[in-house]
Amino acid sequence: SPPLHPAPCGVAPSGMSAVSTNDEACDDGRSVGDDRWFANGVLVQLCGLRDEPRLNGSTGEVVGFDRAAPPNGCYRVRLQATGNVCQVQKRNLLLLPNLFATQVGSIGAASSTGTPVAAPPTPQMPIALVPVGQQPTPPNEPPTKEHVMACRDNVEQNMAMLQGLCDLRQSGEEISRDIMTGMYSRLTTSYDAFNALLEQFTKTCDPDEEVFEAAAMADAFKKCEEHYFRIRSWSEVLLDEVNLTHQIFKSKGVLGAFKDEAAAVVEDISDFATQAIGTEEVVPGPEVVLGPAWGLVSFVQEAVVNWVKEKIADPLKRAWHLLLYGFLMCFIVPLF
């Protein structure tokens, strides 16, 4: 099946090359017609495989290239989990952040100064989501500020691409469902990866002003997400819910996902009750200048609705989606 996104989906942000440019490594044909070919030694993740879906999400190292494999040659990838070597087309490979690897000294090394930083894993297929917990992060080597900034840049790039797709659709362009949902999945995955890396960084290092500014991108992400929500179709809503729930189950497991959602709902309800008992006003907000009675009532009603939606309705909605998806996967799908 053809790739759902243009070439930049698996490429590091501008200025951070994740592929080799050594002419001596072109003899095996991997560079023919591809100026962004993968070098030996880079870490990749398999995604979008239809014949072998069980391998989606597996990580491995590029160890060679088979030019004779149809249609345009395949990369040889040694899987980290089993050590087996499999042949995979480039469109089914995503560059992983080779953050902690030492310099690759074999043919195709990406630079003479060390292994460059690649973009975080990003799914090219809607269902082939990359759980944050499976990213290769050795426990003894914390990420650096450069790694955090690289992930930040990748999220910003993904937001710009999704925003561009939304603008194209609003202008009348026909953008397929798979492209829209795939781009949204890619954005949410990179955003989760950034938050996980940022949390790990702040535990070991004192963040400076630049890191604090990177952490404040939540507002921009939310605005981009809301823009996409306004223009997506009902089928895209359903597919997005399936993708996100599938991602949660892969990263946390079914029981872990239900446990986290239940704990979040209980905590939100507890906070709501505590504020209702301890304060005269449940909804905090900016100081209101008294005006006409209808204006004050309207302001309070809107604030109450927004607070209840954010603190109560949304967590309950997520828990219901998890319950429904778990029921479908455990009881309905096996019937077919």
mmCIF file of C-alpha atoms in Angstrom:
data_model
loop_
_atom_site.group_PDB
_atom_site.id
_atom_site.type_symbol
_atom_site.label_atom_id
_atom_site.label_comp_id
_atom_site.label_asym_id
_atom_site.label_seq_id
_atom_site.Cartn_x
_atom_site.Cartn_y
_atom_site.Cartn_z
ATOM 1 C CA SER A 1 0.000 0.000 0.000
ATOM 2 C CA PRO A 2 1.274 3.502 -0.783
ATOM 3 C CA PRO A 3 2.570 5.673 2.049
ATOM 4 C CA LEU A 4 0.002 8.025 3.531
ATOM 5 C CA HIS A 5 2.332 10.966 3.960
ATOM 6 C CA PRO A 6 5.018 12.694 1.921
ATOM 7 C CA ALA A 7 8.667 11.940 2.498
ATOM 8 C CA PRO A 8 9.264 14.370 5.424
ATOM 9 C CA CYS A 9 7.216 12.127 7.731
ATOM 10 C CA GLY A 10 10.213 9.961 8.500
ATOM 11 C CA VAL A 11 12.869 12.628 8.246
ATOM 12 C CA ALA A 12 14.452 14.673 10.993
ATOM 13 C CA PRO A 13 13.721 18.419 11.185
ATOM 14 C CA SER A 14 15.718 20.762 8.999
ATOM 15 C CA GLY A 15 19.321 21.129 10.104
ATOM 16 C CA MET A 16 19.396 17.747 11.887
ATOM 17 C CA SER A 17 20.259 15.185 9.235
ATOM 18 C CA ALA A 18 19.508 11.636 10.260
ATOM 19 C CA VAL A 19 20.827 9.978 7.108
ATOM 20 C CA SER A 20 24.241 9.446 5.676
ATOM 21 C CA THR A 21 25.676 11.482 2.837
ATOM 22 C CA ASN A 22 28.858 9.443 2.452
ATOM 23 C CA ASP A 23 29.260 8.616 -1.257
ATOM 24 C CA GLU A 24 31.211 5.441 -0.433
ATOM 25 C CA ALA A 25 28.052 3.936 1.093
ATOM 26 C CA CYS A 26 26.030 4.346 -2.110
ATOM 27 C CA ASP A 27 27.428 1.224 -3.773
ATOM 28 C CA ASP A 28 24.576 -0.964 -2.544
ATOM 29 C CA GLY A 29 21.982 1.212 -4.308
ATOM 30 C CA ARG A 30 20.142 2.652 -1.342
ATOM 31 C CA SER A 31 20.874 6.207 -2.480
ATOM 32 C CA VAL A 32 19.477 5.750 -6.003
ATOM 33 C CA GLY A 33 16.672 8.265 -6.364
ATOM 34 C CA ASP A 34 16.701 8.976 -2.630
ATOM 35 C CA ASP A 35 18.732 11.812 -1.158
ATOM 36 C CA ARG A 36 17.469 10.948 2.332
ATOM 37 C CA TRP A 37 18.623 7.351 2.524
ATOM 38 C CA PHE A 38 19.201 5.633 5.867
ATOM 39 C CA ALA A 39 22.733 4.828 6.983
ATOM 40 C CA ASN A 40 23.851 1.595 8.597
ATOM 41 C CA GLY A 41 23.640 1.807 12.363
ATOM 42 C CA VAL A 42 20.669 4.150 12.707
ATOM 43 C CA LEU A 43 17.776 3.020 14.890
ATOM 44 C CA VAL A 44 14.404 2.573 13.230
ATOM 45 C CA GLN A 45 10.921 1.424 14.127
ATOM 46 C CA LEU A 46 8.680 -0.733 11.969
ATOM 47 C CA CYS A 47 5.205 0.578 11.213
ATOM 48 C CA GLY A 48 2.381 0.205 8.727
ATOM 49 C CA LEU A 49 3.125 -3.458 7.964
ATOM 50 C CA ARG A 50 0.016 -5.236 6.713
ATOM 51 C CA ASP A 51 1.435 -8.711 6.011
ATOM 52 C CA GLU A 52 3.192 -8.890 9.395
ATOM 53 C CA PRO A 53 1.208 -6.565 11.696
ATOM 54 C CA ARG A 54 2.703 -8.198 14.797
ATOM 55 C CA LEU A 55 6.015 -6.522 13.942
ATOM 56 C CA ASN A 56 4.533 -3.018 13.989
ATOM 57 C CA GLY A 57 6.174 -1.084 16.793
ATOM 58 C CA SER A 58 9.309 -3.262 16.814
ATOM 59 C CA THR A 59 12.633 -1.442 16.894
ATOM 60 C CA GLY A 60 15.880 -2.398 15.237
ATOM 61 C CA GLU A 61 19.115 -1.285 13.598
ATOM 62 C CA VAL A 62 19.733 -0.822 9.890
ATOM 63 C CA VAL A 63 22.441 -3.315 8.902
ATOM 64 C CA GLY A 64 22.286 -3.271 5.116
ATOM 65 C CA PHE A 65 20.303 -2.851 1.931
ATOM 66 C CA ASP A 66 19.042 -5.397 -0.610
ATOM 67 C CA ARG A 67 18.805 -3.697 -3.979
ATOM 68 C CA ALA A 68 17.249 -6.726 -5.684
ATOM 69 C CA ALA A 69 14.215 -6.827 -3.410
ATOM 70 C CA PRO A 70 11.046 -5.524 -5.103
ATOM 71 C CA PRO A 71 9.866 -2.948 -5.816
ATOM 72 C CA ASN A 72 12.771 -0.545 -5.213
ATOM 73 C CA GLY A 73 14.914 -2.432 -2.757
ATOM 74 C CA CYS A 74 14.536 -3.085 0.957
ATOM 75 C CA TYR A 75 16.542 -2.226 4.036
ATOM 76 C CA ARG A 76 17.835 -5.049 6.194
ATOM 77 C CA VAL A 77 16.919 -4.405 9.816
ATOM 78 C CA ARG A 78 18.150 -6.390 12.819
ATOM 79 C CA LEU A 79 15.345 -6.475 15.388
ATOM 80 C CA GLN A 80 16.405 -5.586 18.920
ATOM 81 C CA ALA A 81 13.959 -7.995 20.555
ATOM 82 C CA THR A 82 14.945 -11.193 18.711
ATOM 83 C CA GLY A 83 18.109 -10.430 16.772
ATOM 84 C CA ASN A 84 16.440 -11.600 13.567
ATOM 85 C CA VAL A 85 17.168 -9.706 10.361
ATOM 86 C CA CYS A 86 14.183 -8.784 8.206
ATOM 87 C CA GLN A 87 13.753 -6.887 4.950
ATOM 88 C CA VAL A 88 11.576 -3.767 5.166
ATOM 89 C CA GLN A 89 10.747 -1.042 2.661
ATOM 90 C CA LYS A 90 11.731 2.471 3.633
ATOM 91 C CA ARG A 91 8.123 3.669 3.800
ATOM 92 C CA ASN A 92 7.606 1.248 6.706
ATOM 93 C CA LEU A 93 10.606 2.535 8.680
ATOM 94 C CA LEU A 94 10.608 5.467 11.079
ATOM 95 C CA LEU A 95 13.770 7.025 12.431
ATOM 96 C CA LEU A 96 14.150 6.760 16.189
ATOM 97 C CA PRO A 97 16.092 9.251 18.331
ATOM 98 C CA ASN A 98 19.543 7.686 18.371
ATOM 99 C CA LEU A 99 20.235 9.771 21.470
ATOM 100 C CA PHE A 100 22.499 7.488 23.426
ATOM 101 C CA ALA A 101 24.272 5.504 20.723
ATOM 102 C CA THR A 102 27.976 5.925 20.199
ATOM 103 C CA GLN A 103 29.439 6.970 16.889
ATOM 104 C CA VAL A 104 28.819 4.448 14.130
ATOM 105 C CA GLY A 105 32.157 3.509 12.669
ATOM 106 C CA SER A 106 30.924 1.239 9.884
ATOM 107 C CA ILE A 107 30.239 2.192 6.280
ATOM 108 C CA GLY A 108 27.486 4.756 6.166
ATOM 109 C CA ALA A 109 28.318 6.558 9.411
ATOM 110 C CA ALA A 110 26.294 9.739 9.427
ATOM 111 C CA SER A 111 29.014 12.119 10.552
ATOM 112 C CA SER A 112 32.581 12.264 11.785
ATOM 113 C CA THR A 113 31.620 13.823 15.092
ATOM 114 C CA GLY A 114 29.038 11.346 16.303
ATOM 115 C CA THR A 115 25.638 9.954 15.616
ATOM 116 C CA PRO A 116 23.211 12.771 14.857
ATOM 117 C CA VAL A 117 19.948 13.219 16.646
ATOM 118 C CA ALA A 118 16.928 12.053 14.700
ATOM 119 C CA ALA A 119 13.321 13.003 15.123
ATOM 120 C CA PRO A 120 11.156 11.125 17.634
ATOM 121 C CA PRO A 121 9.200 8.157 16.278
ATOM 122 C CA THR A 122 6.204 9.249 14.243
ATOM 123 C CA PRO A 123 3.578 6.918 12.799
ATOM 124 C CA GLN A 124 2.940 6.914 9.064
ATOM 125 C CA MET A 125 -0.085 4.641 9.367
ATOM 126 C CA PRO A 126 -3.120 5.556 11.493
ATOM 127 C CA ILE A 127 -3.108 2.364 13.564
ATOM 128 C CA ALA A 128 0.667 1.887 13.783
ATOM 129 C CA LEU A 129 1.100 4.062 16.853
ATOM 130 C CA VAL A 130 4.323 4.248 18.800
ATOM 131 C CA PRO A 131 3.871 3.900 22.567
ATOM 132 C CA VAL A 132 6.087 6.239 24.502
ATOM 133 C CA GLY A 133 7.059 3.477 26.907
ATOM 134 C CA GLN A 134 8.719 1.479 24.114
ATOM 135 C CA GLN A 135 11.184 4.153 23.069
ATOM 136 C CA PRO A 136 14.780 3.066 23.637
ATOM 137 C CA THR A 137 15.948 5.140 26.603
ATOM 138 C CA PRO A 138 18.783 3.607 28.630
ATOM 139 C CA PRO A 139 18.194 4.207 32.344
ATOM 140 C CA ASN A 140 21.678 5.466 33.198
ATOM 141 C CA GLU A 141 21.965 8.259 30.637
ATOM 142 C CA PRO A 142 19.434 11.085 31.009
ATOM 143 C CA PRO A 143 18.477 13.202 27.997
ATOM 144 C CA THR A 144 20.152 16.533 27.419
ATOM 145 C CA LYS A 145 18.676 19.924 26.674
ATOM 146 C CA GLU A 146 19.486 19.406 22.986
ATOM 147 C CA HIS A 147 17.328 16.272 22.940
ATOM 148 C CA VAL A 148 14.417 18.157 24.512
ATOM 149 C CA MET A 149 14.741 20.982 21.996
ATOM 150 C CA ALA A 150 14.893 18.491 19.114
ATOM 151 C CA CYS A 151 11.638 16.901 20.270
ATOM 152 C CA ARG A 152 10.120 20.370 20.680
ATOM 153 C CA ASP A 153 11.061 21.241 17.102
ATOM 154 C CA ASN A 154 9.515 18.008 15.855
ATOM 155 C CA VAL A 155 6.214 18.755 17.619
ATOM 156 C CA GLU A 156 6.152 22.263 16.153
ATOM 157 C CA GLN A 157 6.815 20.837 12.695
ATOM 158 C CA ASN A 158 3.962 18.354 13.095
ATOM 159 C CA MET A 159 1.612 21.093 14.310
ATOM 160 C CA ALA A 160 2.466 23.178 11.251
ATOM 161 C CA MET A 161 1.803 20.237 8.932
ATOM 162 C CA LEU A 162 -1.567 19.436 10.542
ATOM 163 C CA GLN A 163 -2.515 23.115 10.462
ATOM 164 C CA GLY A 164 -1.622 23.197 6.775
ATOM 165 C CA LEU A 165 -3.792 20.166 6.039
ATOM 166 C CA CYS A 166 -6.703 21.763 7.900
ATOM 167 C CA ASP A 167 -6.300 24.974 5.914
ATOM 168 C CA LEU A 168 -6.217 23.030 2.644
ATOM 169 C CA ARG A 169 -9.410 21.182 3.503
ATOM 170 C CA GLN A 170 -11.145 24.412 4.498
ATOM 171 C CA SER A 171 -10.127 25.953 1.173
ATOM 172 C CA GLY A 172 -11.885 23.144 -0.696
ATOM 173 C CA GLU A 173 -9.018 20.714 -1.275
ATOM 174 C CA GLU A 174 -9.846 17.018 -0.990
ATOM 175 C CA ILE A 175 -7.730 15.581 1.847
ATOM 176 C CA SER A 176 -8.308 11.898 2.545
ATOM 177 C CA ARG A 177 -9.357 10.564 5.917
ATOM 178 C CA ASP A 178 -6.207 8.451 6.278
ATOM 179 C CA ILE A 179 -3.935 11.437 5.736
ATOM 180 C CA MET A 180 -5.794 13.607 8.261
ATOM 181 C CA THR A 181 -6.023 10.968 10.980
ATOM 182 C CA GLY A 182 -2.477 9.793 10.304
ATOM 183 C CA MET A 183 -1.119 13.311 10.713
ATOM 184 C CA TYR A 184 -3.094 13.826 13.921
ATOM 185 C CA SER A 185 -1.797 10.513 15.293
ATOM 186 C CA ARG A 186 1.716 11.553 14.387
ATOM 187 C CA LEU A 187 1.292 14.867 16.208
ATOM 188 C CA THR A 188 -0.126 13.330 19.391
ATOM 189 C CA THR A 189 2.600 10.683 19.453
ATOM 190 C CA SER A 190 5.390 13.233 19.059
ATOM 191 C CA TYR A 191 3.760 15.455 21.702
ATOM 192 C CA ASP A 192 3.581 12.548 24.168
ATOM 193 C CA ALA A 193 7.209 11.710 23.412
ATOM 194 C CA PHE A 194 8.210 15.325 24.056
ATOM 195 C CA ASN A 195 6.380 15.428 27.398
ATOM 196 C CA ALA A 196 7.964 12.149 28.490
ATOM 197 C CA LEU A 197 11.441 13.380 27.554
ATOM 198 C CA LEU A 198 10.839 16.743 29.228
ATOM 199 C CA GLU A 199 9.710 15.061 32.437
ATOM 200 C CA GLN A 200 12.798 12.860 32.457
ATOM 201 C CA PHE A 201 15.034 15.871 31.804
ATOM 202 C CA THR A 202 13.556 17.988 34.622
ATOM 203 C CA LYS A 203 14.111 15.157 37.094
ATOM 204 C CA THR A 204 17.865 15.223 36.527
ATOM 205 C CA CYS A 205 18.596 18.799 35.395
ATOM 206 C CA ASP A 206 17.519 22.302 36.305
ATOM 207 C CA PRO A 207 15.513 23.644 33.348
ATOM 208 C CA ASP A 208 16.475 27.088 32.072
ATOM 209 C CA GLU A 209 14.250 29.710 30.472
ATOM 210 C CA GLU A 210 14.403 28.085 27.043
ATOM 211 C CA VAL A 211 13.203 24.759 28.444
ATOM 212 C CA PHE A 212 10.376 26.493 30.308
ATOM 213 C CA GLU A 213 9.311 28.133 27.041
ATOM 214 C CA ALA A 214 9.327 24.732 25.341
ATOM 215 C CA ALA A 215 7.165 23.307 28.107
ATOM 216 C CA ALA A 216 4.631 26.081 27.519
ATOM 217 C CA MET A 217 3.739 24.816 24.046
ATOM 218 C CA ALA A 218 0.651 23.084 25.484
ATOM 219 C CA ASP A 219 -1.507 26.070 24.519
ATOM 220 C CA ALA A 220 -0.326 25.958 20.910
ATOM 221 C CA PHE A 221 -0.919 22.204 20.774
ATOM 222 C CA LYS A 222 -4.433 22.622 22.177
ATOM 223 C CA LYS A 223 -5.308 25.334 19.640
ATOM 224 C CA CYS A 224 -4.047 23.201 16.764
ATOM 225 C CA GLU A 225 -5.992 20.219 18.074
ATOM 226 C CA GLU A 226 -9.190 22.259 18.437
ATOM 227 C CA HIS A 227 -8.822 23.550 14.873
ATOM 228 C CA TYR A 228 -8.565 19.984 13.608
ATOM 229 C CA PHE A 229 -11.552 18.912 15.706
ATOM 230 C CA ARG A 230 -13.714 21.595 14.094
ATOM 231 C CA ILE A 231 -13.143 20.373 10.528
ATOM 232 C CA ARG A 232 -12.825 16.595 10.879
ATOM 233 C CA SER A 233 -15.569 14.231 9.741
ATOM 234 C CA TRP A 234 -17.466 11.714 11.857
ATOM 235 C CA SER A 235 -15.457 8.838 10.419
ATOM 236 C CA GLU A 236 -12.261 10.660 11.404
ATOM 237 C CA VAL A 237 -13.617 11.178 14.920
ATOM 238 C CA LEU A 238 -14.167 7.433 15.252
ATOM 239 C CA LEU A 239 -10.772 6.528 13.804
ATOM 240 C CA ASP A 240 -8.993 9.052 16.036
ATOM 241 C CA GLU A 241 -10.648 7.561 19.122
ATOM 242 C CA VAL A 242 -9.610 4.050 18.064
ATOM 243 C CA ASN A 243 -6.038 5.188 17.382
ATOM 244 C CA LEU A 244 -5.644 7.020 20.693
ATOM 245 C CA THR A 245 -7.197 4.189 22.694
ATOM 246 C CA HIS A 246 -5.016 1.668 20.887
ATOM 247 C CA GLN A 247 -1.980 3.767 21.747
ATOM 248 C CA ILE A 248 -2.936 3.878 25.429
ATOM 249 C CA PHE A 249 -3.468 0.124 25.559
ATOM 250 C CA LYS A 250 -0.108 -0.563 23.887
ATOM 251 C CA SER A 251 1.814 1.728 26.219
ATOM 252 C CA LYS A 252 0.050 0.966 29.527
ATOM 253 C CA GLY A 253 -1.847 -2.254 28.993
ATOM 254 C CA VAL A 254 -5.603 -2.662 29.360
ATOM 255 C CA LEU A 255 -5.636 -2.868 33.160
ATOM 256 C CA GLY A 256 -3.131 -0.058 33.547
ATOM 257 C CA ALA A 257 -5.162 2.212 31.275
ATOM 258 C CA PHE A 258 -8.392 1.577 33.181
ATOM 259 C CA LYS A 259 -6.596 2.093 36.493
ATOM 260 C CA ASP A 260 -5.152 5.450 35.435
ATOM 261 C CA GLU A 261 -8.448 6.719 34.019
ATOM 262 C CA ALA A 262 -10.416 5.619 37.088
ATOM 263 C CA ALA A 263 -7.896 7.306 39.382
ATOM 264 C CA ALA A 264 -8.087 10.522 37.334
ATOM 265 C CA VAL A 265 -11.894 10.585 37.485
ATOM 266 C CA VAL A 266 -11.950 9.950 41.255
ATOM 267 C CA GLU A 267 -9.353 12.673 41.818
ATOM 268 C CA ASP A 268 -11.289 15.200 39.717
ATOM 269 C CA ILE A 269 -14.556 14.463 41.538
ATOM 270 C CA SER A 270 -12.771 14.704 44.898
ATOM 271 C CA ASP A 271 -11.307 18.084 43.956
ATOM 272 C CA PHE A 272 -14.736 19.263 42.836
ATOM 273 C CA ALA A 273 -16.331 18.262 46.158
ATOM 274 C CA THR A 274 -13.504 19.823 48.184
ATOM 275 C CA GLN A 275 -13.813 23.145 46.378
ATOM 276 C CA ALA A 276 -17.610 23.102 46.679
ATOM 277 C CA ILE A 277 -17.452 22.574 50.451
ATOM 278 C CA GLY A 278 -14.517 24.836 51.228
ATOM 279 C CA THR A 279 -15.444 27.846 49.125
ATOM 280 C CA GLU A 280 -18.527 29.856 48.425
ATOM 281 C CA GLU A 281 -17.811 29.847 44.715
ATOM 282 C CA VAL A 282 -16.996 26.595 42.982
ATOM 283 C CA VAL A 283 -15.530 28.147 39.867
ATOM 284 C CA PRO A 284 -12.458 30.326 40.298
ATOM 285 C CA GLY A 285 -11.899 33.016 37.739
ATOM 286 C CA PRO A 286 -10.820 36.588 37.150
ATOM 287 C CA GLU A 287 -12.413 39.353 39.161
ATOM 288 C CA VAL A 288 -15.747 40.280 37.589
ATOM 289 C CA VAL A 289 -16.786 43.899 37.307
ATOM 290 C CA LEU A 290 -20.447 44.058 38.323
ATOM 291 C CA GLY A 291 -22.675 45.063 35.457
ATOM 292 C CA PRO A 292 -26.119 44.112 34.215
ATOM 293 C CA ALA A 293 -27.527 41.056 35.961
ATOM 294 C CA TRP A 294 -27.838 39.033 32.778
ATOM 295 C CA GLY A 295 -24.167 39.570 31.949
ATOM 296 C CA LEU A 296 -23.005 38.306 35.336
ATOM 297 C CA VAL A 297 -25.288 35.264 35.179
ATOM 298 C CA SER A 298 -24.092 34.443 31.672
ATOM 299 C CA PHE A 299 -20.455 34.663 32.745
ATOM 300 C CA VAL A 300 -20.981 32.369 35.742
ATOM 301 C CA GLN A 301 -22.962 29.835 33.723
ATOM 302 C CA GLU A 302 -20.301 29.657 31.033
ATOM 303 C CA ALA A 303 -17.527 29.274 33.610
ATOM 304 C CA VAL A 304 -19.422 26.485 35.397
ATOM 305 C CA VAL A 305 -20.096 24.619 32.159
ATOM 306 C CA ASN A 306 -16.454 24.836 31.068
ATOM 307 C CA TRP A 307 -15.157 23.700 34.454
ATOM 308 C CA VAL A 308 -17.524 20.716 34.680
ATOM 309 C CA LYS A 309 -16.707 19.714 31.105
ATOM 310 C CA GLU A 310 -12.961 19.831 31.711
ATOM 311 C CA LYS A 311 -12.894 18.232 35.166
ATOM 312 C CA ILE A 312 -15.788 15.746 35.047
ATOM 313 C CA ALA A 313 -17.192 15.147 31.575
ATOM 314 C CA ASP A 314 -13.922 14.698 29.667
ATOM 315 C CA PRO A 315 -12.403 12.127 32.092
ATOM 316 C CA LEU A 316 -15.688 10.189 32.134
ATOM 317 C CA LYS A 317 -15.767 10.283 28.348
ATOM 318 C CA ARG A 318 -12.225 8.896 28.143
ATOM 319 C CA ALA A 319 -13.065 6.142 30.626
ATOM 320 C CA TRP A 320 -16.159 5.216 28.604
ATOM 321 C CA HIS A 321 -14.139 5.062 25.392
ATOM 322 C CA LEU A 322 -11.620 2.759 27.051
ATOM 323 C CA LEU A 323 -14.397 0.523 28.365
ATOM 324 C CA LEU A 324 -16.140 0.347 24.980
ATOM 325 C CA TYR A 325 -12.927 -0.321 23.076
ATOM 326 C CA GLY A 326 -11.899 -3.006 25.556
ATOM 327 C CA PHE A 327 -15.293 -4.696 25.187
ATOM 328 C CA LEU A 328 -15.025 -4.667 21.391
ATOM 329 C CA MET A 329 -11.488 -6.047 21.404
ATOM 330 C CA CYS A 330 -12.162 -8.759 23.993
ATOM 331 C CA PHE A 331 -15.624 -9.989 23.006
ATOM 332 C CA ILE A 332 -16.740 -8.779 19.573
ATOM 333 C CA VAL A 333 -13.578 -9.056 17.452
ATOM 334 C CA PRO A 334 -12.896 -12.749 18.378
ATOM 335 C CA LEU A 335 -16.341 -13.651 16.968
ATOM 336 C CA PHE A 336 -15.093 -12.812 13.484
#
